[in-house]
mmCIF file of C-alpha atoms in Angstrom:
data_model
loop_
_atom_site.group_PDB
_atom_site.id
_atom_site.type_symbol
_atom_site.label_atom_id
_atom_site.label_comp_id
_atom_site.label_asym_id
_atom_site.label_seq_id
_atom_site.Cartn_x
_atom_site.Cartn_y
_atom_site.Cartn_z
ATOM 1 C CA GLU E 218 -74.603 -109.459 -103.465
ATOM 2 C CA VAL E 219 -74.445 -109.480 -100.460
ATOM 3 C CA GLN E 220 -78.163 -108.319 -98.289
ATOM 4 C CA VAL E 221 -79.101 -108.130 -94.800
ATOM 5 C CA LEU E 222 -82.481 -106.942 -93.903
ATOM 6 C CA GLU E 223 -83.830 -106.561 -90.441
ATOM 7 C CA SER E 224 -86.983 -107.454 -88.925
ATOM 8 C CA GLY E 225 -89.421 -106.324 -85.709
ATOM 9 C CA GLY E 226 -88.792 -103.565 -84.646
ATOM 10 C CA GLY E 227 -91.746 -101.515 -83.309
ATOM 11 C CA LEU E 228 -93.076 -99.237 -80.060
ATOM 12 C CA VAL E 229 -92.683 -101.274 -76.970
ATOM 13 C CA GLN E 230 -93.482 -100.110 -73.354
ATOM 14 C CA PRO E 231 -90.299 -100.624 -70.666
ATOM 15 C CA GLY E 232 -90.172 -103.850 -69.489
ATOM 16 C CA GLY E 233 -91.474 -105.114 -72.481
ATOM 17 C CA SER E 234 -90.261 -107.405 -75.343
ATOM 18 C CA LEU E 235 -88.811 -107.768 -78.840
ATOM 19 C CA ARG E 236 -87.674 -109.848 -81.070
ATOM 20 C CA LEU E 237 -85.519 -108.522 -84.081
ATOM 21 C CA SER E 238 -84.663 -110.987 -86.794
ATOM 22 C CA CYS E 239 -81.973 -110.391 -89.734
ATOM 23 C CA ALA E 240 -82.292 -112.219 -92.819
ATOM 24 C CA ALA E 241 -78.967 -113.070 -95.275
ATOM 25 C CA SER E 242 -78.318 -113.531 -98.741
ATOM 26 C CA GLY E 243 -75.402 -113.364 -101.159
ATOM 27 C CA PHE E 244 -72.908 -115.259 -99.184
ATOM 28 C CA THR E 245 -72.710 -118.351 -96.974
ATOM 29 C CA PHE E 246 -73.846 -117.467 -93.782
ATOM 30 C CA SER E 247 -72.735 -119.809 -91.888
ATOM 31 C CA SER E 248 -68.943 -119.310 -92.506
ATOM 32 C CA TYR E 249 -69.410 -115.953 -91.377
ATOM 33 C CA THR E 250 -69.795 -114.153 -87.573
ATOM 34 C CA MET E 251 -72.618 -111.979 -87.376
ATOM 35 C CA SER E 252 -73.431 -109.201 -85.411
ATOM 36 C CA TRP E 253 -76.310 -106.319 -84.068
ATOM 37 C CA VAL E 254 -74.912 -103.041 -83.394
ATOM 38 C CA ARG E 255 -77.406 -100.222 -82.746
ATOM 39 C CA GLN E 256 -77.082 -96.385 -82.611
ATOM 40 C CA ALA E 257 -79.456 -94.054 -80.356
ATOM 41 C CA PRO E 258 -81.187 -91.090 -82.027
ATOM 42 C CA GLY E 259 -78.485 -88.635 -82.280
ATOM 43 C CA LYS E 260 -75.562 -90.877 -81.143
ATOM 44 C CA GLY E 261 -73.195 -92.929 -82.117
ATOM 45 C CA LEU E 262 -72.589 -96.597 -82.842
ATOM 46 C CA GLU E 263 -72.439 -99.487 -79.953
ATOM 47 C CA TRP E 264 -71.555 -102.788 -80.906
ATOM 48 C CA VAL E 265 -74.659 -105.153 -78.926
ATOM 49 C CA SER E 266 -73.969 -108.903 -79.844
ATOM 50 C CA ILE E 267 -71.993 -111.458 -81.940
ATOM 51 C CA ILE E 268 -72.111 -114.958 -82.451
ATOM 52 C CA SER E 269 -69.876 -117.255 -83.996
ATOM 53 C CA SER E 270 -70.419 -118.732 -87.463
ATOM 54 C CA SER E 271 -71.556 -121.858 -85.910
ATOM 55 C CA GLY E 272 -73.460 -120.199 -83.096
ATOM 56 C CA GLY E 273 -71.754 -122.124 -80.330
ATOM 57 C CA THR E 274 -69.712 -118.674 -79.266
ATOM 58 C CA THR E 275 -71.544 -115.275 -78.010
ATOM 59 C CA TYR E 276 -70.431 -111.830 -76.755
ATOM 60 C CA TYR E 277 -72.540 -108.991 -74.978
ATOM 61 C CA ALA E 278 -72.112 -105.308 -74.122
ATOM 62 C CA ASP E 279 -72.571 -104.903 -70.308
ATOM 63 C CA SER E 280 -75.113 -102.870 -71.425
ATOM 64 C CA VAL E 281 -77.235 -105.471 -72.480
ATOM 65 C CA LYS E 282 -76.034 -108.781 -70.857
ATOM 66 C CA GLY E 283 -78.137 -110.142 -68.918
ATOM 67 C CA ARG E 284 -81.387 -109.466 -70.765
ATOM 68 C CA PHE E 285 -80.469 -109.981 -74.625
ATOM 69 C CA THR E 286 -79.918 -112.700 -76.236
ATOM 70 C CA ILE E 287 -78.602 -113.444 -79.533
ATOM 71 C CA SER E 288 -79.064 -116.640 -81.779
ATOM 72 C CA ARG E 289 -78.630 -118.242 -85.778
ATOM 73 C CA ASP E 290 -80.326 -120.566 -87.706
ATOM 74 C CA ASN E 291 -77.945 -121.456 -90.309
ATOM 75 C CA ALA E 292 -80.746 -123.493 -91.987
ATOM 76 C CA ASN E 293 -82.604 -120.509 -92.719
ATOM 77 C CA ASN E 294 -79.775 -117.874 -93.149
ATOM 78 C CA THR E 295 -81.378 -115.957 -90.392
ATOM 79 C CA LEU E 296 -80.194 -113.906 -87.145
ATOM 80 C CA HIS E 297 -82.218 -112.931 -84.008
ATOM 81 C CA LEU E 298 -82.171 -110.772 -81.158
ATOM 82 C CA GLN E 299 -84.402 -111.547 -78.360
ATOM 83 C CA MET E 300 -84.937 -108.243 -76.102
ATOM 84 C CA ASN E 301 -86.211 -108.758 -72.674
ATOM 85 C CA SER E 302 -86.965 -106.124 -69.645
ATOM 86 C CA LEU E 303 -86.374 -103.084 -72.454
ATOM 87 C CA ARG E 304 -85.390 -99.813 -71.332
ATOM 88 C CA ALA E 305 -85.690 -96.409 -72.349
ATOM 89 C CA GLU E 306 -81.841 -96.124 -72.897
ATOM 90 C CA ASP E 307 -82.567 -99.183 -75.460
ATOM 91 C CA THR E 308 -84.511 -96.614 -78.487
ATOM 92 C CA ALA E 309 -82.144 -96.815 -81.072
ATOM 93 C CA VAL E 310 -81.961 -98.158 -84.671
ATOM 94 C CA TYR E 311 -80.679 -101.766 -84.542
ATOM 95 C CA TYR E 312 -78.391 -102.825 -87.644
ATOM 96 C CA CYS E 313 -77.552 -105.963 -88.511
ATOM 97 C CA ALA E 314 -74.082 -106.562 -89.654
ATOM 98 C CA LYS E 315 -71.837 -109.409 -91.014
ATOM 99 C CA ARG E 316 -68.503 -109.412 -89.147
ATOM 100 C CA SER E 317 -65.156 -110.339 -90.811
ATOM 101 C CA SER E 318 -61.967 -109.259 -90.002
ATOM 102 C CA ARG E 319 -63.558 -107.869 -86.655
ATOM 103 C CA ALA E 320 -64.832 -105.293 -88.667
ATOM 104 C CA ALA E 321 -68.755 -104.733 -89.661
ATOM 105 C CA THR E 322 -68.559 -105.519 -93.244
ATOM 106 C CA ASP E 323 -71.927 -105.126 -94.573
ATOM 107 C CA TRP E 324 -75.078 -103.544 -93.063
ATOM 108 C CA GLY E 325 -78.573 -103.739 -93.425
ATOM 109 C CA GLN E 326 -80.587 -100.402 -93.095
ATOM 110 C CA GLY E 327 -81.380 -100.482 -89.552
ATOM 111 C CA THR E 328 -84.622 -101.500 -88.090
ATOM 112 C CA LEU E 329 -85.919 -98.488 -84.934
ATOM 113 C CA VAL E 330 -86.651 -99.702 -81.980
ATOM 114 C CA THR E 331 -88.428 -97.024 -79.696
ATOM 115 C CA VAL E 332 -89.078 -98.097 -75.999
ATOM 116 C CA SER E 333 -91.711 -95.731 -74.682
ATOM 117 C CA SER E 334 -95.229 -95.614 -72.271
ATOM 118 C CA GLN Z 344 -65.456 -99.665 -71.715
ATOM 119 C CA SER Z 345 -64.969 -95.666 -72.875
ATOM 120 C CA ALA Z 346 -65.068 -94.960 -76.122
ATOM 121 C CA LEU Z 347 -62.081 -94.387 -78.395
ATOM 122 C CA THR Z 348 -61.455 -90.362 -78.099
ATOM 123 C CA GLN Z 349 -62.194 -88.758 -82.034
ATOM 124 C CA PRO Z 350 -62.361 -84.973 -82.698
ATOM 125 C CA PRO Z 351 -66.179 -83.660 -82.993
ATOM 126 C CA SER Z 352 -65.868 -82.274 -86.566
ATOM 127 C CA ALA Z 353 -62.958 -81.390 -89.181
ATOM 128 C CA SER Z 354 -63.075 -79.717 -92.357
ATOM 129 C CA GLY Z 355 -61.568 -79.137 -95.850
ATOM 130 C CA SER Z 356 -61.903 -77.529 -99.253
ATOM 131 C CA PRO Z 357 -62.713 -79.711 -102.110
ATOM 132 C CA GLY Z 358 -59.209 -81.175 -103.435
ATOM 133 C CA GLN Z 359 -57.771 -81.049 -100.000
ATOM 134 C CA SER Z 360 -56.510 -83.751 -97.160
ATOM 135 C CA VAL Z 361 -58.597 -83.756 -94.308
ATOM 136 C CA THR Z 362 -57.028 -86.789 -91.434
ATOM 137 C CA ILE Z 363 -58.939 -87.553 -88.607
ATOM 138 C CA SER Z 364 -57.389 -89.029 -85.639
ATOM 139 C CA CYS Z 365 -58.660 -91.905 -83.168
ATOM 140 C CA THR Z 366 -57.102 -92.297 -79.873
ATOM 141 C CA GLY Z 367 -57.176 -95.617 -77.904
ATOM 142 C CA THR Z 368 -55.231 -97.630 -75.245
ATOM 143 C CA SER Z 369 -53.351 -100.566 -75.036
ATOM 144 C CA SER Z 370 -56.266 -102.673 -74.862
ATOM 145 C CA ASP Z 371 -57.594 -102.334 -77.658
ATOM 146 C CA VAL Z 372 -55.984 -99.781 -80.953
ATOM 147 C CA GLY Z 373 -52.185 -100.432 -79.830
ATOM 148 C CA GLY Z 374 -52.816 -103.844 -78.868
ATOM 149 C CA TYR Z 375 -54.366 -105.005 -82.192
ATOM 150 C CA ASN Z 376 -54.196 -104.333 -85.858
ATOM 151 C CA TYR Z 377 -57.898 -104.223 -86.058
ATOM 152 C CA VAL Z 378 -59.268 -100.985 -86.340
ATOM 153 C CA SER Z 379 -61.685 -100.271 -88.845
ATOM 154 C CA TRP Z 380 -63.314 -96.937 -89.841
ATOM 155 C CA TYR Z 381 -66.987 -96.202 -90.956
ATOM 156 C CA GLN Z 382 -69.147 -93.349 -93.096
ATOM 157 C CA GLN Z 383 -72.358 -92.526 -92.206
ATOM 158 C CA HIS Z 384 -74.695 -90.362 -94.889
ATOM 159 C CA PRO Z 385 -77.457 -88.512 -92.789
ATOM 160 C CA GLY Z 386 -80.461 -91.150 -92.478
ATOM 161 C CA LYS Z 387 -78.364 -94.152 -94.609
ATOM 162 C CA ALA Z 388 -76.123 -97.317 -92.703
ATOM 163 C CA PRO Z 389 -72.702 -97.294 -91.688
ATOM 164 C CA LYS Z 390 -70.209 -98.155 -94.547
ATOM 165 C CA LEU Z 391 -67.179 -100.079 -94.240
ATOM 166 C CA MET Z 392 -64.006 -97.953 -95.353
ATOM 167 C CA ILE Z 393 -60.934 -99.129 -93.799
ATOM 168 C CA TYR Z 394 -60.418 -102.670 -91.871
ATOM 169 C CA GLU Z 395 -57.108 -103.994 -90.341
ATOM 170 C CA VAL Z 396 -55.821 -100.403 -89.981
ATOM 171 C CA ASN Z 397 -55.198 -99.965 -93.759
ATOM 172 C CA LYS Z 398 -57.374 -102.289 -95.709
ATOM 173 C CA ARG Z 399 -60.049 -100.799 -98.271
ATOM 174 C CA PRO Z 400 -62.876 -103.106 -99.158
ATOM 175 C CA SER Z 401 -63.641 -104.005 -103.110
ATOM 176 C CA GLY Z 402 -65.324 -100.559 -104.522
ATOM 177 C CA VAL Z 403 -63.680 -98.374 -101.692
ATOM 178 C CA PRO Z 404 -61.660 -95.456 -103.628
ATOM 179 C CA ASP Z 405 -58.164 -95.196 -102.937
ATOM 180 C CA ARG Z 406 -58.578 -91.295 -101.744
ATOM 181 C CA PHE Z 407 -59.588 -92.961 -98.245
ATOM 182 C CA SER Z 408 -55.916 -94.773 -96.463
ATOM 183 C CA GLY Z 409 -55.477 -95.777 -92.429
ATOM 184 C CA SER Z 410 -52.808 -96.073 -90.798
ATOM 185 C CA LYS Z 411 -51.525 -96.258 -87.091
ATOM 186 C CA SER Z 412 -49.045 -95.399 -84.122
ATOM 187 C CA GLY Z 413 -49.608 -96.964 -81.380
ATOM 188 C CA ASN Z 414 -52.178 -96.484 -79.316
ATOM 189 C CA ALA Z 415 -53.352 -93.933 -81.851
ATOM 190 C CA ALA Z 416 -54.989 -94.488 -85.430
ATOM 191 C CA SER Z 417 -56.049 -92.002 -87.930
ATOM 192 C CA LEU Z 418 -58.093 -91.894 -91.493
ATOM 193 C CA THR Z 419 -57.298 -89.765 -94.076
ATOM 194 C CA VAL Z 420 -59.473 -88.217 -97.227
ATOM 195 C CA SER Z 421 -57.291 -86.875 -99.961
ATOM 196 C CA GLY Z 422 -58.753 -85.297 -102.998
ATOM 197 C CA LEU Z 423 -62.065 -84.039 -100.983
ATOM 198 C CA GLN Z 424 -65.265 -84.322 -102.878
ATOM 199 C CA ALA Z 425 -68.289 -83.235 -101.902
ATOM 200 C CA GLU Z 426 -70.048 -86.947 -101.605
ATOM 201 C CA ASP Z 427 -67.801 -87.270 -98.674
ATOM 202 C CA GLU Z 428 -69.271 -85.096 -96.124
ATOM 203 C CA ALA Z 429 -70.625 -87.377 -93.701
ATOM 204 C CA ASP Z 430 -69.875 -88.515 -90.049
ATOM 205 C CA TYR Z 431 -66.993 -91.081 -89.872
ATOM 206 C CA TYR Z 432 -66.629 -93.505 -87.419
ATOM 207 C CA CYS Z 433 -63.185 -95.597 -85.996
ATOM 208 C CA ASN Z 434 -63.620 -99.072 -84.135
ATOM 209 C CA SER Z 435 -61.182 -101.236 -82.826
ATOM 210 C CA TYR Z 436 -61.308 -104.329 -81.530
ATOM 211 C CA SER Z 437 -61.066 -105.182 -77.580
ATOM 212 C CA GLY Z 438 -59.138 -107.872 -75.499
ATOM 213 C CA SER Z 439 -61.655 -106.289 -72.797
ATOM 214 C CA ASN Z 440 -64.900 -107.156 -74.105
ATOM 215 C CA ASN Z 441 -64.544 -109.704 -77.390
ATOM 216 C CA LEU Z 442 -66.374 -106.869 -79.235
ATOM 217 C CA GLY Z 443 -65.403 -103.488 -80.183
ATOM 218 C CA VAL Z 444 -65.327 -100.332 -79.373
ATOM 219 C CA PHE Z 445 -66.477 -97.071 -81.018
ATOM 220 C CA GLY Z 446 -65.156 -93.613 -81.470
ATOM 221 C CA ALA Z 447 -68.017 -90.903 -80.812
ATOM 222 C CA GLY Z 448 -68.054 -89.624 -84.055
ATOM 223 C CA THR Z 449 -65.739 -87.196 -86.788
ATOM 224 C CA LYS Z 450 -68.412 -84.487 -88.653
ATOM 225 C CA VAL Z 451 -66.718 -84.190 -91.822
ATOM 226 C CA THR Z 452 -67.773 -81.015 -93.695
ATOM 227 C CA VAL Z 453 -66.283 -80.143 -97.308
ATOM 228 C CA LEU Z 454 -66.277 -76.309 -97.009
#
C-alpha cells in the first residue's frame, strides 16, 4: 500500500523558515516524480513544486520561486520542502503527493503551516 | 497562470447524475490529455478520481467518468450516492509552468 506521511509544519513568524518532510513507503520511491500541493484555509488547491525521480529537474509555482527549495533523498525514501522568507499568504495545509501521468495519484494527510506574528 | 473555471456548486438527488464542467485554454486543457479530477471530503486529503481525461484509478467506482472536448473537460457522477457529497477539483497539465493548474472547485450536494 502506498503511503506518504508529511511532518514539519507549525507556527512560524513572517520572514522565518520551515522545513517540511515527507516519508514515503509502499512503492519504488526513486522511480517517481514527487510533488507538494498546498491548500490555504477555505481555499482551493495549488501546485507548489515538483521534482523528477532523480532529483535533477525541479519546477516551482511563481508564488514560491526563489523562496522554496524542493529536494529528495532516494536512499531514505524522503521528500523535503525548505521554505524561507515565509509570508502570511503561505499559510496552508501542505500535502506531499506521488505524481504520475501529470496527476497527484497518492496524497498524504497534510501538515499545517501557519505564518503569523 | 489563471485557474481553470468550474461552477461553484452542483447538486442532484440520490440515483441521479451530475456533471461538472472545467474550462481552460489551449495551453492547458485543450493542449494536453492530462486532465485529472479530485474528490475532497471536509477535513480530508484530496483523492484522485480520474486521470488522463477518462481513466479511473483502481478502486474508483465506474459511476465516475471523465471526458474532454476542446478546451473544456467534464466529470460525470452517475447514480449519485450520499458519500459522493464533497468538493471536486479539476486539474490540467500546463505547458506554461510545467506544474499544472487547478480549478477553484465545485461543491456537490446530494439532495
